[in-house]
Coordinates of N, CA, C and O in Angstrom, one line a residue:
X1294 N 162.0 93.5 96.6 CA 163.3 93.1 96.0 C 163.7 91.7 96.4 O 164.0 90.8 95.6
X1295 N 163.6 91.5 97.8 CA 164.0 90.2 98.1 C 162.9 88.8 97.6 O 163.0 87.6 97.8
X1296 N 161.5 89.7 96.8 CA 161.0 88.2 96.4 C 161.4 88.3 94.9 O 160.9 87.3 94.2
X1297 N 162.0 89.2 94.2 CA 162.8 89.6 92.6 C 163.4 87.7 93.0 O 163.1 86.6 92.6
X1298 N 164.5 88.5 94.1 CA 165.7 87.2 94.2 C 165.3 86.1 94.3 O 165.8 85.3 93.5
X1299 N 164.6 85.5 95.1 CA 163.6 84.4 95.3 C 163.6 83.5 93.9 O 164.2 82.5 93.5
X1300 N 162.7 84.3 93.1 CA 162.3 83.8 92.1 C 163.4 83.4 91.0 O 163.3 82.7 90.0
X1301 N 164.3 84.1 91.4 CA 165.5 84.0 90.4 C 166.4 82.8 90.6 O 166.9 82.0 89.8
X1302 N 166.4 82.7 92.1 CA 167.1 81.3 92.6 C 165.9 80.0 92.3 O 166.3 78.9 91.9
X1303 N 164.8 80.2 92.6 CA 163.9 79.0 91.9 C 163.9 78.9 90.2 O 163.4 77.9 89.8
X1304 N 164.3 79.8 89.3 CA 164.7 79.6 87.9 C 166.2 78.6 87.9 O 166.5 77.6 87.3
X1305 N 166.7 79.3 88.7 CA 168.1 78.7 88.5 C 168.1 77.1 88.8 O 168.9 76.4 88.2
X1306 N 167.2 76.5 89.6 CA 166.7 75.5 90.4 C 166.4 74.5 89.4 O 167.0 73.5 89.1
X1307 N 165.5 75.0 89.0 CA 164.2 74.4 87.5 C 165.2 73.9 86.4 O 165.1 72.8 85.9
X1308 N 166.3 75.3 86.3 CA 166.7 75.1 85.0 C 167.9 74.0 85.0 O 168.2 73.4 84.0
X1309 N 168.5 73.7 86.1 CA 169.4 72.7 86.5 C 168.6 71.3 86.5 O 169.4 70.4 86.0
X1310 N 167.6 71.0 86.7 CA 166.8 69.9 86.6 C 166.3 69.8 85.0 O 165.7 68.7 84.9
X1311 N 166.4 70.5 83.7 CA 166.0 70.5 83.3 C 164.5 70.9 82.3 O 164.2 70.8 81.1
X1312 N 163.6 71.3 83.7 CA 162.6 71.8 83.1 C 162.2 73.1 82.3 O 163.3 73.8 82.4
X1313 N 161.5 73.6 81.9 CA 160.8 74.7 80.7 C 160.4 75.4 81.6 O 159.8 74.9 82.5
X1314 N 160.7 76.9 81.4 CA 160.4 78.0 82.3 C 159.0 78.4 82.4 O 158.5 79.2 83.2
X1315 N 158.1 77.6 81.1 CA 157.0 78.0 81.3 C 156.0 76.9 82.5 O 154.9 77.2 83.0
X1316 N 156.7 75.9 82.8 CA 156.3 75.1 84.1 C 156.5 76.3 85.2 O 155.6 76.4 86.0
X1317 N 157.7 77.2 85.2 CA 157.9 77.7 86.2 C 157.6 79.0 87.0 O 158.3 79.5 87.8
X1318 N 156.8 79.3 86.5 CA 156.0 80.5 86.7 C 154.5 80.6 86.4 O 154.1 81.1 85.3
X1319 N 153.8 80.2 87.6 CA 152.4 80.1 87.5 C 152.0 81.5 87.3 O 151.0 81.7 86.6
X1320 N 152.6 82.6 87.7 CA 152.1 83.7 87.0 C 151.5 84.3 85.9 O 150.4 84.8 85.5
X1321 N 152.9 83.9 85.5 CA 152.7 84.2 83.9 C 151.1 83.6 83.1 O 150.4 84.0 82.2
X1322 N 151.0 82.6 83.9 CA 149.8 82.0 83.3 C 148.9 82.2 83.8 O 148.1 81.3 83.6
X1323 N 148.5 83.1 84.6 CA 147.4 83.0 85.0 C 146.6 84.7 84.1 O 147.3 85.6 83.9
X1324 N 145.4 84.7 83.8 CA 145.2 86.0 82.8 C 145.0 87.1 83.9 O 145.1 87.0 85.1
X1325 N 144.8 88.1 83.3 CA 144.8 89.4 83.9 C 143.2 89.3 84.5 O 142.5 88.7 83.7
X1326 N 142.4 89.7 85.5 CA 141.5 90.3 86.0 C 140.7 91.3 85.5 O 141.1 92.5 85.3
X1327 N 139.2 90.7 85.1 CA 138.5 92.0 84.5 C 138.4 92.9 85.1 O 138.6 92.9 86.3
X1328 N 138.1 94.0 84.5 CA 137.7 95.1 85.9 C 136.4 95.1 86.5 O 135.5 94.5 86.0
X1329 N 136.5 95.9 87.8 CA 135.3 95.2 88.1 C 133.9 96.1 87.6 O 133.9 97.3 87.3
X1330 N 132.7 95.2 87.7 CA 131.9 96.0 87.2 C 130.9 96.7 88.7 O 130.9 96.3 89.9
X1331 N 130.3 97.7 88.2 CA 129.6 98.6 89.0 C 128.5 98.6 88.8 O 128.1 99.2 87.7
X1332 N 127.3 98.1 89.7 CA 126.1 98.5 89.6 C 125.2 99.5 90.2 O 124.5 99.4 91.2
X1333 N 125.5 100.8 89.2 CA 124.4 102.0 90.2 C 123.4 101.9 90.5 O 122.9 102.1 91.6
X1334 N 122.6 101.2 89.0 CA 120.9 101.1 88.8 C 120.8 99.7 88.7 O 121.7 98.9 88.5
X1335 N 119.2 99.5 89.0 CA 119.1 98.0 88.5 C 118.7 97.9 87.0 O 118.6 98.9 86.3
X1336 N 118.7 97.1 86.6 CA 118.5 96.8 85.1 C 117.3 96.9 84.6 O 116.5 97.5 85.2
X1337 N 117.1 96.5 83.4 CA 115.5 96.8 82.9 C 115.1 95.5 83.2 O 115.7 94.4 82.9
X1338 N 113.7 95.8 84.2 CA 113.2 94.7 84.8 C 113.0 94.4 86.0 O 112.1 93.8 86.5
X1339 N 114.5 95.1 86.5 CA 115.4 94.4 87.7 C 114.6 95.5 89.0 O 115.2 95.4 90.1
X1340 N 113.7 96.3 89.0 CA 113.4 97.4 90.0 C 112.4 96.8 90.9 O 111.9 95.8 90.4
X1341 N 112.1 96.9 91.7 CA 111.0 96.5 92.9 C 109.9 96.4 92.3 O 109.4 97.3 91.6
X1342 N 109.3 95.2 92.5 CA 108.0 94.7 91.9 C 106.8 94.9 93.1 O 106.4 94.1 93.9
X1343 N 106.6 96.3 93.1 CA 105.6 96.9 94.1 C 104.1 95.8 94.3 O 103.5 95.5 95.3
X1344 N 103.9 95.6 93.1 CA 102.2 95.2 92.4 C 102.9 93.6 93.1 O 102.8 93.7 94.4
X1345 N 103.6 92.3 92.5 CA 103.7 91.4 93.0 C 104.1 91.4 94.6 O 103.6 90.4 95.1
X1346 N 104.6 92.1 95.4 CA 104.7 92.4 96.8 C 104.0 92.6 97.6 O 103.9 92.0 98.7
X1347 N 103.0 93.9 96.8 CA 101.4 93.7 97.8 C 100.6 92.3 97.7 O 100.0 91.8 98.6
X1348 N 100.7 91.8 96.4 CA 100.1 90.5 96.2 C 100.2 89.4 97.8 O 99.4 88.9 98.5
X1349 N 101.7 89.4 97.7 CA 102.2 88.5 98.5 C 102.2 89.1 99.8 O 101.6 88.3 100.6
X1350 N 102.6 90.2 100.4 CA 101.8 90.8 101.8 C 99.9 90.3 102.0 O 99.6 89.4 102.8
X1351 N 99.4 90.8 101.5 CA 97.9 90.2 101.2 C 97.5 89.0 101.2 O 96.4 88.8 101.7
X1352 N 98.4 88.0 100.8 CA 98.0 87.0 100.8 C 98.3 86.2 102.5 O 97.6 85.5 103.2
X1353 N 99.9 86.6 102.5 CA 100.3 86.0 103.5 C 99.5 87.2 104.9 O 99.8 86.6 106.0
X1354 N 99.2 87.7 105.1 CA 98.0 88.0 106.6 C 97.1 87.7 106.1 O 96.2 88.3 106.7
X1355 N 96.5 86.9 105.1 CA 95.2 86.3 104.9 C 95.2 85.0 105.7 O 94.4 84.8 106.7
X1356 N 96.4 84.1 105.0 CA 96.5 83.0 105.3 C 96.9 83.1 107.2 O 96.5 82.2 108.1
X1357 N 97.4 83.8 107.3 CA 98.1 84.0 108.9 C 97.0 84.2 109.8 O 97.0 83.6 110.8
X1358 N 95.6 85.3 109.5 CA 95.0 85.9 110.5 C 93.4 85.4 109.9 O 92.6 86.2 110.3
X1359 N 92.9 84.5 109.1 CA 91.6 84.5 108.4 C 91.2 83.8 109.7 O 91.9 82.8 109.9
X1360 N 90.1 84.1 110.6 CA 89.4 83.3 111.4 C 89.6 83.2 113.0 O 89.2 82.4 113.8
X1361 N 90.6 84.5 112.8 CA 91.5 84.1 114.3 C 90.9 85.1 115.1 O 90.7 86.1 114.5
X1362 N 90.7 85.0 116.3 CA 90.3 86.2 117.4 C 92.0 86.7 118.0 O 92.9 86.0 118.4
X1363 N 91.9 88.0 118.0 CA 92.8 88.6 118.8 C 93.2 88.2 120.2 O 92.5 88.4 121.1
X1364 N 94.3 87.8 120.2 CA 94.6 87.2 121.6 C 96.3 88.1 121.8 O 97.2 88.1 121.0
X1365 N 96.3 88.6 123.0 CA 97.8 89.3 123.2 C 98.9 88.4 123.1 O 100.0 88.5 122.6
X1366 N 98.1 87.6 123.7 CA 99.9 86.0 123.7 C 100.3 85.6 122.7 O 101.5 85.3 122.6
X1367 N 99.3 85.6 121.5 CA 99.6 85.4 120.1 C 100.4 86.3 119.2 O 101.2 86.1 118.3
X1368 N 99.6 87.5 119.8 CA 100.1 88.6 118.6 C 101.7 88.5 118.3 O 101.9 88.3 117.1
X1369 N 102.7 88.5 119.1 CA 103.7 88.4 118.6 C 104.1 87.5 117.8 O 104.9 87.7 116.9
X1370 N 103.6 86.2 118.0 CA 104.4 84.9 117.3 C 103.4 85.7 116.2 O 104.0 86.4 115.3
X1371 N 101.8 85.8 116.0 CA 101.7 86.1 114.5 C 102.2 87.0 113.9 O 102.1 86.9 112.7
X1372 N 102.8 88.0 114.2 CA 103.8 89.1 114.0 C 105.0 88.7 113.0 O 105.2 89.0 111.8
X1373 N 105.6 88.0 113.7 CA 107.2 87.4 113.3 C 106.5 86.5 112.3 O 107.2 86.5 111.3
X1374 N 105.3 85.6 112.0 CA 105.4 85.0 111.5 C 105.1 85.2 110.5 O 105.0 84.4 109.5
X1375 N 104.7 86.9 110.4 CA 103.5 87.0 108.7 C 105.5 87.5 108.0 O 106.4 87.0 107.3
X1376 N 105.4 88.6 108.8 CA 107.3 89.5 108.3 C 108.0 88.2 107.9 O 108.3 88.1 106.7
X1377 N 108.4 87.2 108.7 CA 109.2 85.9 108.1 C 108.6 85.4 106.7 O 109.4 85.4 105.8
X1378 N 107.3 85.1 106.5 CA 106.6 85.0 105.6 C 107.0 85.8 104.3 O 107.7 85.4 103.3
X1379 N 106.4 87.2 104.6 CA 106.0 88.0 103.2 C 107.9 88.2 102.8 O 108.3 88.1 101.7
X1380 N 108.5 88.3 103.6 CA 110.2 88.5 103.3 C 111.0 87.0 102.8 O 111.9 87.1 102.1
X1381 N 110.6 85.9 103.1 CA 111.0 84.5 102.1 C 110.5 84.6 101.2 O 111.3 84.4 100.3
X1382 N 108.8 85.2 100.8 CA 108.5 84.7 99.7 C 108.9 86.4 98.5 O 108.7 86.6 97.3
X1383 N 109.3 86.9 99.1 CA 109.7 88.2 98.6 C 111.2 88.7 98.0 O 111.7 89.5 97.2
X1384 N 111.8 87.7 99.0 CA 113.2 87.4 98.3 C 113.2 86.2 97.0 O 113.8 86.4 95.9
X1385 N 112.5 85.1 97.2 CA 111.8 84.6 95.9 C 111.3 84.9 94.9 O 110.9 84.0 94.2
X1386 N 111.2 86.4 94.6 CA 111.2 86.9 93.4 C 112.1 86.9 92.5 O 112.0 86.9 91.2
X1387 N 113.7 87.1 93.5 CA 115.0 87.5 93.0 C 114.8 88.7 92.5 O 114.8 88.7 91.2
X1388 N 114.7 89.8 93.2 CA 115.0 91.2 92.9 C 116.6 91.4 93.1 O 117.0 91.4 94.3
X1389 N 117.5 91.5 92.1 CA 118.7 91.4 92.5 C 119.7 92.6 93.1 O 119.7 93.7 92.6
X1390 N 120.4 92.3 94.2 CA 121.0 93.4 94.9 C 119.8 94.6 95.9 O 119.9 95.8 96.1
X1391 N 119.0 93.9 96.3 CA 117.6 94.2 96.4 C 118.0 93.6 98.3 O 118.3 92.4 98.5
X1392 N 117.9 94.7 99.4 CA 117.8 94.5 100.6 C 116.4 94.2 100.8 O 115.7 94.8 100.0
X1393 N 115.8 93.3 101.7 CA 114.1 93.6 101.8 C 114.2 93.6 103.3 O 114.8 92.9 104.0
X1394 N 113.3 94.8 103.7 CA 113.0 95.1 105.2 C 111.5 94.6 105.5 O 110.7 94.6 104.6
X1395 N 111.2 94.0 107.1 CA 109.2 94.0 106.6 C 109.1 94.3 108.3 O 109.8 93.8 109.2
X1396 N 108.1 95.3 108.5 CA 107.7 95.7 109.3 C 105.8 95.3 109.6 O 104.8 95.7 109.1
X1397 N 105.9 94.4 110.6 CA 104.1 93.9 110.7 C 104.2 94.7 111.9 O 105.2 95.0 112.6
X1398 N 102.7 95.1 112.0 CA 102.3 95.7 113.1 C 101.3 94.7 113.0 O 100.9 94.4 111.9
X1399 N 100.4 94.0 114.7 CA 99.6 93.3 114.7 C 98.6 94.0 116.1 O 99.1 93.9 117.2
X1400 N 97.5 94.7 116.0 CA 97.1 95.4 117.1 C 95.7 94.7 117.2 O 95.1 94.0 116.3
X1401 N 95.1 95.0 118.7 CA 93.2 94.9 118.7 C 92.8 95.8 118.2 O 93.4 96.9 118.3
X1402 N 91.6 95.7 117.4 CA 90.7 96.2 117.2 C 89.9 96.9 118.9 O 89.5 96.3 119.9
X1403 N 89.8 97.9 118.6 CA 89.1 98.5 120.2 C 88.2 99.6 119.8 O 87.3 99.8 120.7
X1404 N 88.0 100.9 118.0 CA 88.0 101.4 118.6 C 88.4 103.0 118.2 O 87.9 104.0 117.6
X1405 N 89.6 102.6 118.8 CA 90.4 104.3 119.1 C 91.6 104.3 117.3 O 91.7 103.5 116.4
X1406 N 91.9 105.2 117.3 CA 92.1 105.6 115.8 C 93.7 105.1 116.0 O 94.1 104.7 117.1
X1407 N 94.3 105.2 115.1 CA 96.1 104.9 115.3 C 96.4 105.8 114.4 O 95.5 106.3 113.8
X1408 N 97.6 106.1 114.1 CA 98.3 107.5 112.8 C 99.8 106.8 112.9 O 100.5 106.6 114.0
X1409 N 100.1 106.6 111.8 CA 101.7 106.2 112.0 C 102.5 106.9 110.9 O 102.1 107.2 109.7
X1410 N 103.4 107.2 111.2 CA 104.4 108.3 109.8 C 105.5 107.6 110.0 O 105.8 107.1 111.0
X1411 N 106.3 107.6 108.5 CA 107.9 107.2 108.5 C 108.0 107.7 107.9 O 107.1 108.3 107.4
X1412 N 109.7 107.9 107.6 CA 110.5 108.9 107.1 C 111.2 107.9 106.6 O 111.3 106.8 107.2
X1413 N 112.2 108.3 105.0 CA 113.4 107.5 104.6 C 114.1 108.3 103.6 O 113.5 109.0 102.8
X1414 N 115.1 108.3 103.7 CA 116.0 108.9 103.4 C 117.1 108.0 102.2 O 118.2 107.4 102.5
X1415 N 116.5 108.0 100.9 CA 116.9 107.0 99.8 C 116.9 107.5 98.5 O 116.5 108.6 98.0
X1416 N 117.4 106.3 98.0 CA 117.1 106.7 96.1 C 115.4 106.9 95.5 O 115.1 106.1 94.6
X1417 N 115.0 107.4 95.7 CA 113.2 107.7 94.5 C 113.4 107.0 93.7 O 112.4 106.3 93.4
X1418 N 114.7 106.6 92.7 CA 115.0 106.1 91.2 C 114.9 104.4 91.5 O 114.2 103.6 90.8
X1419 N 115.5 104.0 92.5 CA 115.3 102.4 92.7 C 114.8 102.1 93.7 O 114.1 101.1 93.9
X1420 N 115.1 103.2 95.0 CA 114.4 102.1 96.0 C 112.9 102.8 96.1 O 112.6 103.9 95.6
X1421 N 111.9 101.8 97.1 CA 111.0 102.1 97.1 C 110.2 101.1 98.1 O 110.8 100.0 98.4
X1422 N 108.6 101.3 98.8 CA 108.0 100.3 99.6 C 106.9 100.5 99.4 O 106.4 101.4 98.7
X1423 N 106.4 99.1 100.1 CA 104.8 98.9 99.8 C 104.3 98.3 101.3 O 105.0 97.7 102.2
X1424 N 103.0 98.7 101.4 CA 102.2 98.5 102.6 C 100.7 98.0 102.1 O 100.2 98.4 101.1
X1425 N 100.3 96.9 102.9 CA 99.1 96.7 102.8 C 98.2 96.5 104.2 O 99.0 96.8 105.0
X1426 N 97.0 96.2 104.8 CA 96.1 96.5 105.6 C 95.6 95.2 105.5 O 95.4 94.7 104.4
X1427 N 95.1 94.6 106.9 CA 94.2 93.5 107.1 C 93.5 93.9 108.2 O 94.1 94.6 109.1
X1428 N 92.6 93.6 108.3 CA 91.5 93.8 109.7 C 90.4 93.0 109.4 O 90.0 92.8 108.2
X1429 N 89.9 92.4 110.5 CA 88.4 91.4 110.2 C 87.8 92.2 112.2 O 88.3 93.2 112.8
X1430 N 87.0 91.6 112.6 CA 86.2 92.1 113.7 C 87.7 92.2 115.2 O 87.5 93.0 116.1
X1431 N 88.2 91.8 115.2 CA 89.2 91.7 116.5 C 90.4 92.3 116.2 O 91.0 93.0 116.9
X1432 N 90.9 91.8 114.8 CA 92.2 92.3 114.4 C 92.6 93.5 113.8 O 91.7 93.9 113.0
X1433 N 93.8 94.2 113.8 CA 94.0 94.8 113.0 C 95.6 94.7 112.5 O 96.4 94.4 113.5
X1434 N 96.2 94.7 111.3 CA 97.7 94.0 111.0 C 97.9 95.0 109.6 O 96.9 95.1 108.9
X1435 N 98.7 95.5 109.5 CA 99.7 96.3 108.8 C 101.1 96.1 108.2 O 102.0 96.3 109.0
X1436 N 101.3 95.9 107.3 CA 102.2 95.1 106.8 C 103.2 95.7 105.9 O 102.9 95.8 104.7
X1437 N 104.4 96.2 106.5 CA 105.2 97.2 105.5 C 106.7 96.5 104.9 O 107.6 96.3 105.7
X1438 N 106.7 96.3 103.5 CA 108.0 96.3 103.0 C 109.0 97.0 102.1 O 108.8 97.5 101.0
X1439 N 109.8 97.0 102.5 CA 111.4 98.1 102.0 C 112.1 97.9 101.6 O 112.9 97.3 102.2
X1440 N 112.4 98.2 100.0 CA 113.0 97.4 99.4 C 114.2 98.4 98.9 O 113.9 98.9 97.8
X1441 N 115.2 98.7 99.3 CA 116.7 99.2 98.9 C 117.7 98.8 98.4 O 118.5 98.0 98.9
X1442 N 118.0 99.3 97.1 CA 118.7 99.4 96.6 C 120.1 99.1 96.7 O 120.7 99.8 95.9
X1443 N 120.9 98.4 97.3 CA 122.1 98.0 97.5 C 123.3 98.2 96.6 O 123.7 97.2 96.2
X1444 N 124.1 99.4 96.2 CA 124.9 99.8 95.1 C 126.1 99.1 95.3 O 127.0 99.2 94.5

């Protein structure tokens, strides 16, 4: 109520000076607010590009690990550097409203077997991930991305 009054004493104000009431109320002129929109699904088109992803996983531990011997001191920087990689060039797709996760595993070759399982707990309809595999004589690198749905 007391900003009713306000506004009634700045009419009174305006209209003593002269001016047109439609100077004096930026309100009135401003339009009404669409509603907003909601996105459940992605669009046609718009869904995780599994096929272009592995491309780009594959390519990028090519370029990262072609020629290199396994060294422990390394492994991590090449770690961070493939995941930094395949996730720039992965958000450059523009999957829109599209989270991307990337999980590299970078191990020696020795040998002994490895078994890894994940679990997720998501939409089947949009979200979804892709993994790909590199190994040459020393290395071995695993490359997982997660691509969710963001509603």
């Amino acid at each position: 109520m007391a900003d009713d009054e306000d506004v009634v004493e700045e009419e009174v104000q305006l209209e003593e000076r002269g001016e047109s009431e439609v100077a004096l109320s930026p309100v009135l002129a401003e339009k009404p607010l669409a509603p907003p929109l909601y996105e459940v699904r992605p669009g046609l088109g718009g869904k995780f590009q599994a096929a272009n992803v592995k491309e780009i996983i594959m390519s990028t531990m090519q370029e990262q690990l072609m020629g290199r011997q396994y060294r422990s001191d390394q492994a991590v920087k090449w770690a961070k550097s493939i995941a930094n990689g395949v996730r720039q060039r992965v958000q450059e797709l523009d999957m829109k409203r599209y989270k991307i996760l990337v999980q590299t595993i970078v191990m020696e070759m020795k040998g002994a077997g490895v078994k890894c399982g994940q679990r997720c707990i998501w939409d089947p309809e949009t979200d979804d991930y892709v993994g790909d595999l590199y190994k040459n004589d020393t290395i071995f690198c695993y490359t997982t991305v997660y691509g969710v749905y963001m509603y």
